[in-house]
Amino acid sequence: MCHSLLQDPAFFRFLSRIDAELAAEARRGRCPHCAGPLHVADYPRKPRGCPAAVRAEYAWRLSFTCGRCETRTTPASVRFLGRRVYVALALMLASPPRGFTARAVCDRLAVSARTLARWRTWWRQALPATPFWRKARGRFLPPVASDDLPEGLWARFGGPTCAERMAQILVFFSPLGSSAMGA
Ligand SMILES: [Zn+2]
């Protein structure tokens, strides 16, 4: 189920373009505190889980600081889930799809079983406690149970291809790491 996207630089670049649009939109909104102008203040990240071809562009998180009060504004992102080191796409694909073992998923994603276990804890315990999820979960009827994350989300988003469905899910999660959500 869609694991090939992890080896697809074109999909990663597509996500970068979405992030650039989200950043442009945030910048037009000006500083949420004093309505001052926002200046580019991207900060470095050490991305994991992305193809080597896009590592340089994934090494920066788009962000701004206010020219008047210096408050940082970090826009939504489809590339990163909050402060998680691995790219959002890797975390989305973290749970074993039907017919796969956890070991097969570790091999495909090149992560350790321990990392995979940490991701599950994040999905099922840390994420449900965030203001983002408490607000966003209401969109799903019937609700998506915490124990069913992230795979329970798959059926809730449409799209003829893996790439389209995944892009929609990543857009849904994009506010998670924004300063508007307290990150
Ligand atoms: Zn300001």
CSV table of C-alpha atoms and ligand atoms in Angstrom, one decimal:
chain,number,residue,atom,x,y,z
A,1,MET,CA,0.0,0.0,0.0
A,2,CYS,CA,1.8,3.0,-1.3
A,3,HIS,CA,5.2,2.3,0.2
A,4,SER,CA,6.8,3.0,-3.2
A,5,LEU,CA,6.0,6.7,-2.6
A,6,LEU,CA,8.9,6.7,-0.2
A,7,GLN,CA,11.3,6.1,-3.1
A,8,ASP,CA,9.7,8.7,-5.4
A,9,PRO,CA,11.5,12.0,-5.4
A,10,ALA,CA,8.8,13.5,-7.6
A,11,PHE,CA,6.2,12.9,-4.9
A,12,PHE,CA,8.5,14.5,-2.3
A,13,ARG,CA,9.0,17.5,-4.5
A,14,PHE,CA,5.3,17.8,-5.0
A,15,LEU,CA,5.0,17.9,-1.2
A,16,SER,CA,7.6,20.7,-1.1
A,17,ARG,CA,5.5,22.7,-3.5
A,18,ILE,CA,2.5,22.3,-1.2
A,19,ASP,CA,4.6,23.5,1.7
A,20,ALA,CA,5.7,26.5,-0.3
A,21,GLU,CA,2.0,27.4,-0.9
A,22,LEU,CA,1.1,26.9,2.7
A,23,ALA,CA,4.0,29.2,3.7
A,24,ALA,CA,3.0,31.9,1.2
A,25,GLU,CA,-0.5,31.8,2.6
A,26,ALA,CA,0.8,32.2,6.2
A,27,ARG,CA,3.0,35.1,5.2
A,28,ARG,CA,0.1,36.9,3.6
A,29,GLY,CA,-1.7,36.7,6.9
A,30,ARG,CA,1.1,38.7,8.6
A,31,CYS,CA,2.0,38.4,12.3
A,32,PRO,CA,-1.0,36.9,14.3
A,33,HIS,CA,0.1,39.0,17.4
A,34,CYS,CA,0.7,42.5,16.0
A,35,ALA,CA,0.0,42.2,12.3
A,36,GLY,CA,3.6,43.1,11.5
A,37,PRO,CA,5.4,42.0,8.4
A,38,LEU,CA,6.7,38.4,8.4
A,39,HIS,CA,10.4,37.8,7.3
A,40,VAL,CA,11.7,34.5,6.2
A,41,ALA,CA,13.4,32.7,9.0
A,42,ASP,CA,13.6,29.0,7.9
A,43,TYR,CA,15.3,26.7,10.3
A,44,PRO,CA,17.4,23.6,9.7
A,45,ARG,CA,16.1,20.1,10.2
A,46,LYS,CA,17.8,16.8,9.9
A,47,PRO,CA,15.3,14.9,7.8
A,48,ARG,CA,15.1,11.1,7.8
A,49,GLY,CA,13.1,8.8,5.6
A,50,CYS,CA,13.4,10.9,2.4
A,51,PRO,CA,15.3,10.0,-0.8
A,52,ALA,CA,18.8,11.4,-1.1
A,53,ALA,CA,17.8,13.4,-4.2
A,54,VAL,CA,15.5,15.7,-2.0
A,55,ARG,CA,17.5,15.7,1.2
A,56,ALA,CA,18.8,19.2,0.7
A,57,GLU,CA,15.4,20.7,0.2
A,58,TYR,CA,14.0,18.7,3.2
A,59,ALA,CA,16.8,20.0,5.4
A,60,TRP,CA,14.8,23.3,6.0
A,61,ARG,CA,11.5,23.9,7.7
A,62,LEU,CA,9.8,27.0,6.3
A,63,SER,CA,9.2,29.5,9.0
A,64,PHE,CA,9.0,33.3,9.6
A,65,THR,CA,9.6,35.8,12.3
A,66,CYS,CA,7.7,39.1,12.7
A,67,GLY,CA,9.7,42.2,11.8
A,68,ARG,CA,8.0,44.1,14.6
A,69,CYS,CA,7.6,41.8,17.6
A,70,GLU,CA,10.0,39.0,16.5
A,71,THR,CA,7.4,36.3,17.2
A,72,ARG,CA,8.0,33.2,15.2
A,73,THR,CA,5.2,32.0,12.8
A,74,THR,CA,5.7,28.5,11.5
A,75,PRO,CA,3.2,27.5,8.8
A,76,ALA,CA,1.5,24.2,8.3
A,77,SER,CA,3.5,21.5,6.6
A,78,VAL,CA,2.7,18.3,4.6
A,79,ARG,CA,6.4,17.3,4.9
A,80,PHE,CA,6.9,17.2,8.6
A,81,LEU,CA,4.6,16.1,11.5
A,82,GLY,CA,5.4,18.5,14.2
A,83,ARG,CA,8.9,17.8,15.7
A,84,ARG,CA,9.1,14.2,14.5
A,85,VAL,CA,12.5,13.7,12.8
A,86,TYR,CA,11.2,11.3,10.1
A,87,VAL,CA,9.3,12.8,7.3
A,88,ALA,CA,5.5,12.7,7.7
A,89,LEU,CA,5.2,10.3,4.8
A,90,ALA,CA,7.3,7.6,6.6
A,91,LEU,CA,5.1,8.0,9.7
A,92,MET,CA,2.0,7.5,7.7
A,93,LEU,CA,3.3,4.3,6.3
A,94,ALA,CA,4.5,3.0,9.6
A,95,SER,CA,1.8,0.4,10.4
A,96,PRO,CA,1.9,-2.9,8.7
A,97,PRO,CA,-0.7,-3.1,6.0
A,98,ARG,CA,-2.6,-6.4,5.5
A,99,GLY,CA,-0.3,-9.2,4.6
A,100,PHE,CA,2.8,-7.5,5.8
A,101,THR,CA,4.7,-8.2,9.0
A,102,ALA,CA,6.1,-5.4,11.1
A,103,ARG,CA,9.6,-6.7,10.1
A,104,ALA,CA,8.7,-6.2,6.4
A,105,VAL,CA,7.6,-2.6,7.1
A,106,CYS,CA,10.9,-2.0,9.0
A,107,ASP,CA,12.8,-3.2,6.0
A,108,ARG,CA,10.9,-1.2,3.5
A,109,LEU,CA,11.2,2.0,5.6
A,110,ALA,CA,14.8,1.2,6.7
A,111,VAL,CA,13.9,1.8,10.4
A,112,SER,CA,14.5,-0.3,13.5
A,113,ALA,CA,11.8,-2.2,15.3
A,114,ARG,CA,12.3,0.2,18.2
A,115,THR,CA,11.7,3.2,16.0
A,116,LEU,CA,8.5,1.6,14.7
A,117,ALA,CA,7.4,0.9,18.2
A,118,ARG,CA,8.0,4.6,19.1
A,119,TRP,CA,5.9,5.7,16.1
A,120,ARG,CA,3.0,3.5,17.2
A,121,THR,CA,3.2,5.1,20.7
A,122,TRP,CA,3.2,8.5,19.1
A,123,TRP,CA,0.1,7.7,16.9
A,124,ARG,CA,-1.9,6.1,19.6
A,125,GLN,CA,-0.9,8.1,22.7
A,126,ALA,CA,0.8,11.4,21.9
A,127,LEU,CA,-1.2,12.4,18.8
A,128,PRO,CA,-4.7,11.8,20.4
A,129,ALA,CA,-3.7,14.1,23.3
A,130,THR,CA,-2.8,17.1,20.9
A,131,PRO,CA,-5.2,20.1,20.5
A,132,PHE,CA,-5.0,19.4,16.8
A,133,TRP,CA,-6.4,15.9,17.0
A,134,ARG,CA,-9.0,16.8,19.6
A,135,LYS,CA,-10.3,19.3,17.1
A,136,ALA,CA,-9.8,17.5,13.9
A,137,ARG,CA,-11.2,14.1,14.9
A,138,GLY,CA,-14.7,15.5,14.8
A,139,ARG,CA,-14.5,15.4,11.1
A,140,PHE,CA,-14.8,11.6,11.1
A,141,LEU,CA,-18.1,9.8,11.5
A,142,PRO,CA,-17.9,7.2,12.9
A,143,PRO,CA,-14.9,8.4,14.8
A,144,VAL,CA,-11.4,6.9,14.1
A,145,ALA,CA,-10.3,5.1,17.3
A,146,SER,CA,-6.9,5.9,18.7
A,147,ASP,CA,-6.0,2.2,18.5
A,148,ASP,CA,-6.7,2.3,14.8
A,149,LEU,CA,-4.2,5.1,13.9
A,150,PRO,CA,-2.9,5.7,11.4
A,151,GLU,CA,-4.3,2.9,9.2
A,152,GLY,CA,-7.9,3.7,10.2
A,153,LEU,CA,-7.5,6.9,8.3
A,154,TRP,CA,-6.9,5.3,4.9
A,155,ALA,CA,-10.6,4.4,4.3
A,156,ARG,CA,-11.6,8.0,5.2
A,157,PHE,CA,-9.8,9.7,2.3
A,158,GLY,CA,-10.6,9.1,-1.3
A,159,GLY,CA,-8.5,9.4,-4.5
A,160,PRO,CA,-7.8,7.2,-7.5
A,161,THR,CA,-4.1,6.8,-6.7
A,162,CYS,CA,-1.9,6.3,-3.7
A,163,ALA,CA,-0.3,9.7,-4.3
A,164,GLU,CA,-3.6,11.6,-4.3
A,165,ARG,CA,-4.9,9.9,-1.3
A,166,MET,CA,-1.7,10.3,0.6
A,167,ALA,CA,-1.5,14.0,-0.4
A,168,GLN,CA,-5.0,14.5,1.1
A,169,ILE,CA,-4.1,12.8,4.3
A,170,LEU,CA,-0.9,14.9,4.6
A,171,VAL,CA,-2.8,18.1,4.0
A,172,PHE,CA,-5.3,17.0,6.7
A,173,PHE,CA,-2.4,16.6,9.2
A,174,SER,CA,-0.5,19.7,7.9
A,175,PRO,CA,-1.6,22.1,10.7
A,176,LEU,CA,-0.1,19.8,13.4
A,177,GLY,CA,3.3,21.4,13.4
A,178,SER,CA,2.2,25.0,12.8
A,179,SER,CA,2.6,27.7,15.4
A,180,ALA,CA,-1.2,28.1,15.2
A,181,MET,CA,-1.4,24.7,16.9
A,182,GLY,CA,1.1,25.7,19.6
A,183,ALA,CA,4.1,23.9,18.0
B,1,ZN,ZN,4.4,40.6,15.5
